CSV table of C-alpha atoms in Angstrom, one decimal:
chain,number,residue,atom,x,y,z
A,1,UNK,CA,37.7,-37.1,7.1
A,2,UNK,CA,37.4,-35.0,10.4
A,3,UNK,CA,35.6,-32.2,11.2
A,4,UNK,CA,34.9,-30.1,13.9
A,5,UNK,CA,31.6,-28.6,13.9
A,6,UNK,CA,31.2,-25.2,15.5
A,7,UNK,CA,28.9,-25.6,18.5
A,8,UNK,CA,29.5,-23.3,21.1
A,9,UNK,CA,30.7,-25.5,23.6
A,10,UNK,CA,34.2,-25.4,24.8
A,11,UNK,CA,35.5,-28.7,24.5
A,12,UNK,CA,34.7,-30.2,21.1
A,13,UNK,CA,36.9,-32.6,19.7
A,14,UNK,CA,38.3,-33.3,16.1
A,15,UNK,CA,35.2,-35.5,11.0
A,16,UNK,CA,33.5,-37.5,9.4
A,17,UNK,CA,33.7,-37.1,10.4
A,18,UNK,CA,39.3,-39.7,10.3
A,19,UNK,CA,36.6,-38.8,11.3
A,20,UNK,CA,34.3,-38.1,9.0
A,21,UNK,CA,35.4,-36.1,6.6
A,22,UNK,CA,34.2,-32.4,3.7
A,23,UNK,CA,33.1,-27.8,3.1
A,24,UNK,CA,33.2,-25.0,0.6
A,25,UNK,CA,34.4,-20.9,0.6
A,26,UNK,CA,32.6,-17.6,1.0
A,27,UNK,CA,31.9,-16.9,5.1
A,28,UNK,CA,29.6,-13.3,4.0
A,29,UNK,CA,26.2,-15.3,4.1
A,30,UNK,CA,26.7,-18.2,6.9
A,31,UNK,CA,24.1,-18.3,9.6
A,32,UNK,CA,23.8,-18.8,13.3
A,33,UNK,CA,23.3,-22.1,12.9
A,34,UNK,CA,27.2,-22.4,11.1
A,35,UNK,CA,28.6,-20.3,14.5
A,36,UNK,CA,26.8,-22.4,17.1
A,37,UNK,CA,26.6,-25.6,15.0
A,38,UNK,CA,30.0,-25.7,13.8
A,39,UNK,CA,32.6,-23.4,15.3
A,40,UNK,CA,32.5,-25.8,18.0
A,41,UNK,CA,34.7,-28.3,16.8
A,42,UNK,CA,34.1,-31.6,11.7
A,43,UNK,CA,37.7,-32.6,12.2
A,44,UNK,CA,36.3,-34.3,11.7
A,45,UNK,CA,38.7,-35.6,12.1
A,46,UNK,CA,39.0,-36.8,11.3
A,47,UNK,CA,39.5,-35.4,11.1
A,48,UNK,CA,34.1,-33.1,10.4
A,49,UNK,CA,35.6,-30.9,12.7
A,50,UNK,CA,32.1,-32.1,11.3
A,51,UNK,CA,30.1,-30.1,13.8
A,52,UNK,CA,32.9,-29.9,16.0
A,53,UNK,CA,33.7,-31.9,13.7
A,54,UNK,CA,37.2,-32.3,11.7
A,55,UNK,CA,38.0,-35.7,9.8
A,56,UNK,CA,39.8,-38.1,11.6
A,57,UNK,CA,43.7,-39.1,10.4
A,58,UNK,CA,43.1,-42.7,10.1
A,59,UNK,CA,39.6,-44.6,9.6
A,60,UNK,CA,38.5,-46.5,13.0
A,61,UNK,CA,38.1,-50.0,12.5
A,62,UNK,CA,34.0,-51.2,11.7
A,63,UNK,CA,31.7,-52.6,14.7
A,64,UNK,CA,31.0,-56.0,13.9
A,65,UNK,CA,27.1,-56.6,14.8
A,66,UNK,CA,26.5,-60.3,13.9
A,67,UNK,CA,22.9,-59.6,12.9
A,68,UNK,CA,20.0,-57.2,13.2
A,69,UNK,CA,19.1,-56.5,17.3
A,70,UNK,CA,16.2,-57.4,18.8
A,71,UNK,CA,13.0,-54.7,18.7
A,72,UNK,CA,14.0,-51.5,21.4
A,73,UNK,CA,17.5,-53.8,22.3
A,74,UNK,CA,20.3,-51.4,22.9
A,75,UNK,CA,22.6,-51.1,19.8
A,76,UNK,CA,26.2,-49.8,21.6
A,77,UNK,CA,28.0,-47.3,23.8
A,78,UNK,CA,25.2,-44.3,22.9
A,79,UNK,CA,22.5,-46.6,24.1
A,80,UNK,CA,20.6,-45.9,20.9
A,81,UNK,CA,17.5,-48.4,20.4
A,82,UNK,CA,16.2,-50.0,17.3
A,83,UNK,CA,12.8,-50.5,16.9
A,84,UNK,CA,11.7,-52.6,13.4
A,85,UNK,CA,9.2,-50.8,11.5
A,86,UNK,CA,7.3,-51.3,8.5
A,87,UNK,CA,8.4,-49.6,4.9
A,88,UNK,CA,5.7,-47.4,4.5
A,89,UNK,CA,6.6,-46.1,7.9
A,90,UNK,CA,9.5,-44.3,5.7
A,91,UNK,CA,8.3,-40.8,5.1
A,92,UNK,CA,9.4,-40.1,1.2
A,93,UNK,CA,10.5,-43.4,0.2
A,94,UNK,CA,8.3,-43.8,-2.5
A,95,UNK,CA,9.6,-40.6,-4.2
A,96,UNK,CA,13.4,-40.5,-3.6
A,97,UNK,CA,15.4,-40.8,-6.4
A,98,UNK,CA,17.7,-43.5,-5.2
A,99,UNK,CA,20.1,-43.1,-8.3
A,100,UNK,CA,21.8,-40.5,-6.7
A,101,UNK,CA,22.2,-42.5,-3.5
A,102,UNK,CA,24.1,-45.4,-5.1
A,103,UNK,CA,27.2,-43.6,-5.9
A,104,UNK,CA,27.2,-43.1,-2.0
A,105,UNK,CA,26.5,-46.8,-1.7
A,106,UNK,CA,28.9,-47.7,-4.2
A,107,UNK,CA,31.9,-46.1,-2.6
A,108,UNK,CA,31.0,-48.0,1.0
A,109,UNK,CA,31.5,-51.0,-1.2
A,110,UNK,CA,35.2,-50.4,-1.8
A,111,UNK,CA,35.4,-50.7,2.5
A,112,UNK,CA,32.1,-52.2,3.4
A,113,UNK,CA,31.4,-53.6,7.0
A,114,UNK,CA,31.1,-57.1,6.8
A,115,UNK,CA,27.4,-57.5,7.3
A,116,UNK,CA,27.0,-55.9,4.0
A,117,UNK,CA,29.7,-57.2,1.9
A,118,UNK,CA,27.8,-59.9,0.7
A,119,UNK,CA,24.9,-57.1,-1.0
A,120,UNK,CA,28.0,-55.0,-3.1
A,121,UNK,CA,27.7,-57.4,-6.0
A,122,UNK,CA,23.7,-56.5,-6.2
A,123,UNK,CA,24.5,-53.0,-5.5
A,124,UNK,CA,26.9,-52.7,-8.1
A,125,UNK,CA,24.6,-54.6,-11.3
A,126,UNK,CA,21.5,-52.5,-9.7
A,127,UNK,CA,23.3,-49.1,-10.3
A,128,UNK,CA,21.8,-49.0,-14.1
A,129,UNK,CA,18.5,-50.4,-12.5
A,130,UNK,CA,15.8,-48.0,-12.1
A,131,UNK,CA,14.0,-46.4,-9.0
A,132,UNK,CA,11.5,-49.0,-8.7
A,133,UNK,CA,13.8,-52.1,-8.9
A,134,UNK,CA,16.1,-50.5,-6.3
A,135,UNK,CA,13.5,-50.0,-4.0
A,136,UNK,CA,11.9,-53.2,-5.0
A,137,UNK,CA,15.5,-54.7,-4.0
A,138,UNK,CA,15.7,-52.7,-0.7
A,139,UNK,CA,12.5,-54.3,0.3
A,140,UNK,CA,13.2,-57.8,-0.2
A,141,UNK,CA,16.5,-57.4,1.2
A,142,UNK,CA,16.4,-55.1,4.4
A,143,UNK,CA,14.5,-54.4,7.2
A,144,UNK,CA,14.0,-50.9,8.9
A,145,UNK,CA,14.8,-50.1,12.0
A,146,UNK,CA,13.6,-47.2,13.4
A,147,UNK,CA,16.4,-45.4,15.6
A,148,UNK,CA,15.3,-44.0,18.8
A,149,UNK,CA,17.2,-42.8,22.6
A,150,UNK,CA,18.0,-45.4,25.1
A,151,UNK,CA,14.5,-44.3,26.2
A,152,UNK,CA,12.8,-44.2,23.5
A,153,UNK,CA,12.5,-40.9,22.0
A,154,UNK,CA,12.7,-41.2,18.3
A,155,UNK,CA,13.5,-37.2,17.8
A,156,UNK,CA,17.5,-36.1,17.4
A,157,UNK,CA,18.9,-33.5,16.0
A,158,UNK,CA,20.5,-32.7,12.2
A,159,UNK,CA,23.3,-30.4,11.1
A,160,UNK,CA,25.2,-29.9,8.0
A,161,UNK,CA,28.9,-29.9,7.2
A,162,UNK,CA,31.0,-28.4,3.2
A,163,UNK,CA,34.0,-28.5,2.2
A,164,UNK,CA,35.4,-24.9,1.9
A,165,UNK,CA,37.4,-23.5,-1.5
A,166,UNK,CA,39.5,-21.2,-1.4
A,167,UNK,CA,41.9,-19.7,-3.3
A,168,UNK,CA,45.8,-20.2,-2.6
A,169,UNK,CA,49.3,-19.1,-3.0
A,170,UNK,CA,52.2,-21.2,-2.6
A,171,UNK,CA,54.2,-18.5,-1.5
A,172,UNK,CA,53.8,-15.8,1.1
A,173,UNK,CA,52.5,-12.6,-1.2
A,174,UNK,CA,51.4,-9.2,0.0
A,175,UNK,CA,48.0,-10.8,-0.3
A,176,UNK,CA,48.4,-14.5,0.7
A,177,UNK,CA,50.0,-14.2,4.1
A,178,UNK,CA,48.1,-16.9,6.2
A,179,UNK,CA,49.8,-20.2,6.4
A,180,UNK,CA,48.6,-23.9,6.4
A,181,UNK,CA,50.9,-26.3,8.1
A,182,UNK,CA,51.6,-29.6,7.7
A,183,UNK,CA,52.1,-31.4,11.3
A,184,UNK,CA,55.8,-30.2,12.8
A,185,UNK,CA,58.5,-33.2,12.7
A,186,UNK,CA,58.4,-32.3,17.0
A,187,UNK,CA,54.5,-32.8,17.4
A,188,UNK,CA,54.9,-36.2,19.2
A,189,UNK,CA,57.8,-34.5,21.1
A,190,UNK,CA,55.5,-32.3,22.9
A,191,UNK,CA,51.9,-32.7,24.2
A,192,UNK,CA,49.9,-30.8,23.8
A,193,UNK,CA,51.8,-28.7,21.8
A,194,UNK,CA,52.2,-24.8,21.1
A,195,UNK,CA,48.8,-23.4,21.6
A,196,UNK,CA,47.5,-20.9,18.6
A,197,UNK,CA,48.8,-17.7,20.0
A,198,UNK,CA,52.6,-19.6,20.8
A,199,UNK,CA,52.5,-20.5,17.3
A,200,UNK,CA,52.2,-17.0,16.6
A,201,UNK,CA,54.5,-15.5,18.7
A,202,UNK,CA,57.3,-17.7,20.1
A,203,UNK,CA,60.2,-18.0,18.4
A,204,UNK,CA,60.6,-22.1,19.2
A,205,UNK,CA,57.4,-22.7,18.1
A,206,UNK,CA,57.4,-20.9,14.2
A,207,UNK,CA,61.3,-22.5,13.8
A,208,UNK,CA,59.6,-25.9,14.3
A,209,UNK,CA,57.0,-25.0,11.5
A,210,UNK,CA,60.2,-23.6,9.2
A,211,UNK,CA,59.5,-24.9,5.8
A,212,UNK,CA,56.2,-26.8,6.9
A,213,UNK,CA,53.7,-24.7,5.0
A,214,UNK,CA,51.9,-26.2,2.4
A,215,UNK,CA,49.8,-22.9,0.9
A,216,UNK,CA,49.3,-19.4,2.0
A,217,UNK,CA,45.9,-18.3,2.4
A,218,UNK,CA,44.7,-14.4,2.7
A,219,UNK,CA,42.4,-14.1,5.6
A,220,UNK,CA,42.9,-15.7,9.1
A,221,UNK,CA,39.2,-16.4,9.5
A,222,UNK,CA,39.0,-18.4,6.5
A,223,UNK,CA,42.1,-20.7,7.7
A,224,UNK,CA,40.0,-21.1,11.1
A,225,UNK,CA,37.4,-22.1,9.3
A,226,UNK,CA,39.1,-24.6,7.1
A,227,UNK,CA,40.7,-25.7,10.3
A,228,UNK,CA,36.5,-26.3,11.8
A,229,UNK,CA,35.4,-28.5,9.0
A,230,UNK,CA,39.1,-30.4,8.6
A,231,UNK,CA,39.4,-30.4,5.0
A,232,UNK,CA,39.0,-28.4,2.0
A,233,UNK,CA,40.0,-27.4,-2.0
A,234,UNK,CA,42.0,-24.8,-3.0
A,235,UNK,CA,42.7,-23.3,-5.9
A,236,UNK,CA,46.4,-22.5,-5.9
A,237,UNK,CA,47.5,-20.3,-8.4
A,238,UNK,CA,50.3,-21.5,-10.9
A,239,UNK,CA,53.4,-19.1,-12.6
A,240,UNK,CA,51.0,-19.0,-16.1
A,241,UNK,CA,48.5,-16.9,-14.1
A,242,UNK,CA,46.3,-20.5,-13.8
A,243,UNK,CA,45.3,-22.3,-11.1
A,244,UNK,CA,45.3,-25.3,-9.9
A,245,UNK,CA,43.0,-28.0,-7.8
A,246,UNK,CA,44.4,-29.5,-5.0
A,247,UNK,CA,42.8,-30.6,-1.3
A,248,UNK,CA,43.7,-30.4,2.2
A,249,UNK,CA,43.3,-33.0,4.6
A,250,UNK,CA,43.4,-33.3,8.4
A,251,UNK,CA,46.4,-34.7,9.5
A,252,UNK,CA,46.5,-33.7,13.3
A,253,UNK,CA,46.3,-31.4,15.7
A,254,UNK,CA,47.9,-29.3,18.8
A,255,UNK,CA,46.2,-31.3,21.1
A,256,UNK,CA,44.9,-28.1,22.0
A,257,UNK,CA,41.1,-28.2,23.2
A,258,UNK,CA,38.9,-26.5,21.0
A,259,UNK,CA,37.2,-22.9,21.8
A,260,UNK,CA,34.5,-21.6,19.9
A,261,UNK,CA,35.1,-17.6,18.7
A,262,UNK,CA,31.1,-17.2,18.5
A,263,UNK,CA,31.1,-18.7,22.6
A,264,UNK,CA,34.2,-16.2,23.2
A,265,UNK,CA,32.2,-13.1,21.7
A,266,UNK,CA,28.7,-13.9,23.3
A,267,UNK,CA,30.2,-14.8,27.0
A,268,UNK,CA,32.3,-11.4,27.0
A,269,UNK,CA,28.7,-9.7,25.8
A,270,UNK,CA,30.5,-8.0,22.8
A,271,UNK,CA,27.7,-9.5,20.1
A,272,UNK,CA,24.6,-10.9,20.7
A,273,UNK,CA,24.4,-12.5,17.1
A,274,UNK,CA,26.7,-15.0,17.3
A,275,UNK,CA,26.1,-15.4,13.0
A,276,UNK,CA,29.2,-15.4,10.9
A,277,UNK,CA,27.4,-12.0,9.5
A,278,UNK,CA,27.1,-10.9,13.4
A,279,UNK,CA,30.9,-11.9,13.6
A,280,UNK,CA,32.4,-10.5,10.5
A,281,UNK,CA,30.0,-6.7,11.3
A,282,UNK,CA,32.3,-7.0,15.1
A,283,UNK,CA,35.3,-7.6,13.0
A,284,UNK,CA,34.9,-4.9,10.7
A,285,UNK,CA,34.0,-2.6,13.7
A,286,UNK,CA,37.4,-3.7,15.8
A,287,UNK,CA,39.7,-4.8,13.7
A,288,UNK,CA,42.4,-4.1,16.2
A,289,UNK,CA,40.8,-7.3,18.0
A,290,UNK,CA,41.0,-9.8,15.3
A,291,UNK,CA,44.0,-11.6,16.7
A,292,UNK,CA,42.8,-11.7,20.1
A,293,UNK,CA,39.3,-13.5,18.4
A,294,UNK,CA,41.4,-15.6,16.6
A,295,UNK,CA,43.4,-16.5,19.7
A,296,UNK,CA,40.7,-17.4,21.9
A,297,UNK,CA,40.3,-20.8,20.2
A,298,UNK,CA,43.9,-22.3,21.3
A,299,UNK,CA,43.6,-25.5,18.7
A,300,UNK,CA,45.1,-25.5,15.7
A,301,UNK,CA,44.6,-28.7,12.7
A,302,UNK,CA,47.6,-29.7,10.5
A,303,UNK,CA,47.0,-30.6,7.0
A,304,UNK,CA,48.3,-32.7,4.6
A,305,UNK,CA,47.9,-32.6,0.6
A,306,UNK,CA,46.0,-34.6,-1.7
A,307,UNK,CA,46.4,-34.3,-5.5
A,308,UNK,CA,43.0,-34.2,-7.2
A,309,UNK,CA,41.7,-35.5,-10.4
A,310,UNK,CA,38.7,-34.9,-12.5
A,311,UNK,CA,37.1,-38.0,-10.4
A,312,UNK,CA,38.0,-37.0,-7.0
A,313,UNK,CA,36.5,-33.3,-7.6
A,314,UNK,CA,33.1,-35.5,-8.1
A,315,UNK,CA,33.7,-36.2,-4.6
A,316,UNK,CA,34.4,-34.9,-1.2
A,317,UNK,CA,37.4,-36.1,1.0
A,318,UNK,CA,37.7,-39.0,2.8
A,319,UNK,CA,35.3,-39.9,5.7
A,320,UNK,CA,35.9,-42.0,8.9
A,321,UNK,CA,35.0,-45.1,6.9
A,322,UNK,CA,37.7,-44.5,4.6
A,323,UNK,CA,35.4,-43.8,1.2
A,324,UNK,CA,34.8,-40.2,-0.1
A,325,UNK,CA,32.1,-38.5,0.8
A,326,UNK,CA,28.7,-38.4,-1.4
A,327,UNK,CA,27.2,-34.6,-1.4
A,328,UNK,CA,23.9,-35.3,0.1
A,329,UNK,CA,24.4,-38.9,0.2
A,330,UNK,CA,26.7,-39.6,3.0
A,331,UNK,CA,26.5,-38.6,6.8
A,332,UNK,CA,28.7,-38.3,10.0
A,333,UNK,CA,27.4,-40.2,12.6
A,334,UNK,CA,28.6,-40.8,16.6
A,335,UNK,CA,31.7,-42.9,16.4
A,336,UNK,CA,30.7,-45.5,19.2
A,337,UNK,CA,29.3,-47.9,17.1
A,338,UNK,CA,25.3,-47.7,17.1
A,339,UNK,CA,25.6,-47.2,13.4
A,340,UNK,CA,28.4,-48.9,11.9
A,341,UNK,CA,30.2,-47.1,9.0
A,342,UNK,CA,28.7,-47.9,5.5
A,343,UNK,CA,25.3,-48.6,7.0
A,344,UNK,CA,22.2,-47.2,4.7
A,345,UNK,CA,19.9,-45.0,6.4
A,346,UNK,CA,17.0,-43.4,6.1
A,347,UNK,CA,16.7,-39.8,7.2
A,348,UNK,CA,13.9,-37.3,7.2
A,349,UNK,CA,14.3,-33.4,8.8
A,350,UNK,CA,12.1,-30.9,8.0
A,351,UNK,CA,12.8,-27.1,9.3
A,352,UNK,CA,12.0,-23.7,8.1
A,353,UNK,CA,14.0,-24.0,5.1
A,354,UNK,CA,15.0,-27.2,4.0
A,355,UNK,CA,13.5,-30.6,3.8
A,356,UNK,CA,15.6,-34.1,3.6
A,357,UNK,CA,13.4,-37.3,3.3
A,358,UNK,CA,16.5,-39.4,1.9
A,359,UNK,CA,18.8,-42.6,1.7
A,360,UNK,CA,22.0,-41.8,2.9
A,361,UNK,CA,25.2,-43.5,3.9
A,362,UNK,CA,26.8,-43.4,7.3
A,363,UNK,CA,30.6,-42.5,6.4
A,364,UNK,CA,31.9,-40.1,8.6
A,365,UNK,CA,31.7,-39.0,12.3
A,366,UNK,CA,33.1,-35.7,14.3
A,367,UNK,CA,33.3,-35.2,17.7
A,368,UNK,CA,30.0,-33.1,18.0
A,369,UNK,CA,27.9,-36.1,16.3
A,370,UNK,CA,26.8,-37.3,19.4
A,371,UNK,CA,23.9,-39.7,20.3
A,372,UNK,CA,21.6,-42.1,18.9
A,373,UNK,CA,19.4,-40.2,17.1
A,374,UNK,CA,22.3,-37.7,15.7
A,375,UNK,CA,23.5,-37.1,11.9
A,376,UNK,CA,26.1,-34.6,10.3
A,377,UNK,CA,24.7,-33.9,6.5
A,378,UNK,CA,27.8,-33.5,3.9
A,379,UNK,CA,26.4,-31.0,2.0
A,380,UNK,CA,29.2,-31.0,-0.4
A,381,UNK,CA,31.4,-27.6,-1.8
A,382,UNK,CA,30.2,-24.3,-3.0
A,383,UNK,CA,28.6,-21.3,-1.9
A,384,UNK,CA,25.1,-23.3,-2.0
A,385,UNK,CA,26.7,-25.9,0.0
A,386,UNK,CA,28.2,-23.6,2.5
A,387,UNK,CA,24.9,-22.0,2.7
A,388,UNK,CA,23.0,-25.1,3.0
A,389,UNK,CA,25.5,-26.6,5.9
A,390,UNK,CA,25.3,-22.5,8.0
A,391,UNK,CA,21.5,-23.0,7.7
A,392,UNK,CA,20.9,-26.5,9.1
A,393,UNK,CA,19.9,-27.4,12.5
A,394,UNK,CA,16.8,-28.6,12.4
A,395,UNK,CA,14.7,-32.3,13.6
A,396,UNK,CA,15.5,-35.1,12.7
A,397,UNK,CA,14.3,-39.2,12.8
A,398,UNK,CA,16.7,-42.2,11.1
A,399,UNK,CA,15.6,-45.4,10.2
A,400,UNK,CA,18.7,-48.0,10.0
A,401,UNK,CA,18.4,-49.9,6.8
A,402,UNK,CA,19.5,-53.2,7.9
A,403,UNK,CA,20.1,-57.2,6.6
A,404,UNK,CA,17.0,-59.3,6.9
């Protein structure tokens, strides 16, 4: 999936992350880290805007490495190193519960990169196995390798994507006004095309969206959002007074770049918490100015619809890899190879709040998930999610879990 995190930066681009692909409902409690970490950019694509990150449309083909590299050899474009260390160097590894990392592991299996294809079989009989004999397994069958800059520095930096939920309407109501578009049948016709406010306002632009909307949504800041992390759930209420379950997923963009609406209200000094709390109190105080916010970010992401069964609501959307995303299993990570998709990892970040000493998957990517030592966490859907993912940006250190 893609996904645009929300950094403040100006020129994010659409994750996991496809690009990495996931997000949740409910802006009220979201922290500065969600403003400066994420209205940057998930779409992931393809997509993730991940972090900037919005899920990308169509998963990017798998770096072939044709074995493990060398001790502090560079690994791709990023320049990232990998340095082979001893398990015990693993902070945690002795107490994960690894369980709930094999789903994660399971679902790289249905795409896997070929230089662990040949493990699925032993991944798939070990899912009934317990802790012990998976890490016993792990042991006898990879190596770590610590990640670490092009010169060396082992430290990066860990932020959190959701997937939102929100509720729906099919039909323009006196509530649901706010539309989600499917791409326009002219979008190749015109690049980039009609920028956020020319949507809005000019007449040639909302005749080529005519009959393109796929829900109505109530607030405008909610759509942005959905638009940042490139994916979501809504529930979409049906004629019987039910509703119904369906997803979102990116599909495209404006080709628009990407400006963040916490950047906008901190350069013109008109909030100096840049929080969604700090945002929505500026709102509520000028709500005459909510278009103009909403118009300061000129890039707008086009959806498409996924159905959704009782399975796929275990799951989040699609990453860049192609699989659906693991909550707090699977990862967007940079897109140029240093870490090819499907790749177990090892990650440990500890900040005020949270601590993560876990195996995870590499699935996704945004355009913010930049660097080496870099990782976008999908925390999954929900309040506590979107909480989690607002609240995360924090240290972190990855061990690659790689093929003897």
């Amino acid at each position: 999936m893609v996904h645009q995190m929300i950094p403040t930066n100006s020129n994010p681009a659409p994750r996991a992350s496809s690009n990495k692909s996931v997000m949740v409902h409910s802006l009220v409690l979201w922290g500065m880290a969600l403003i400066v970490g994420m209205l940057s950019a998930c779409g992931s694509a393809p997509m993730r805007y991940p972090s900037d990150s919005v899920p990308v449309a169509a998963p990017a083909p798998v770096p072939v490495k044709p074995a493990a590299p060398a001790p502090g050899a560079a690994t791709g474009p990023s320049k990232g190193r990998w340095t082979t260390v001893a398990w015990s160097e693993l902070p945690g590894f002795e107490e994960d519960n690894l369980f709930e990392a094999w789903n994660a592991w399971i679902k790289s299996c249905e795409r896997p990169a070929p230089q662990f294809a040949s493990y699925c079989g032993d991944v798939r009989r070990l899912s009934i196995a317990t802790p012990e004999q998976q890490r016993e397994w792990m042991r006898q069958s990879f190596q770590p390798q610590r990640l670490e800059s092009s010169q060396g520095d082992p430290n990066g930096l860990l932020t959190g994507y959701f997937e939102p939920q929100l509720d729906a309407s099919r039909v323009p109501t006196a509530t649901f006004t706010v539309p989600l578009y499917m791409p326009p049948r002219t979008l190749g016709q015109r690049k980039p095309w009609y920028n956020r406010r020319e949507i809005d306002t000019l007449p040639e632009a909302q005749a080529a969206l005519q009959g393109r909307a796929i829900a109505y949504l109530a607030d405008p800041v909610d759509a942005l959002v959905l638009q940042i992390q490139g994916s979501g759930r809504l529930r979409v209420a049906q004629p019987d007074g039910t509703s119904r379950l369906v997803r979102v997923a990116y599909a495209g963009t404006n080709d628009q770049p990407y400006r963040s609406v916490g950047r906008w209200l901190l350069d013109q000094g008109l909030i100096k918490d840049a929080s969604w709390p700090g945002i929505k109190a500026w709102l509520a105080q000028n709500p005459q100015r909510q278009q103009e916010l909403l118009w300061s970010n000129p890039r707008v992401v086009f959806f498409k619809e996924e159905a959704m069964s009782e399975l796929d609501a275990a799951f989040g959307p699609k990453g860049a890899q192609g699989v659906a995303l693991t909550p707090g299993r699977s990862i967007a990570v940079d897109s140029s190879g240093s870490i090819p998709y499907g790749t177990p990892v090892w990650l440990a970040s500890t900040g005020t709040q949270t601590k993560l000493q876990r195996l995870v998957l590499a699935q996704d990517t945004g355009s913010a998930i930049v660097g080496a030592v870099r990782a976008d966490y999908f925390a999954g859907w929900g309040v506590e999610a979107q909480e989690l993912a607002g609240r995360l940006r924090q240290p972190l250190q990855m061990w690659v879990i790689w093929p003897k």
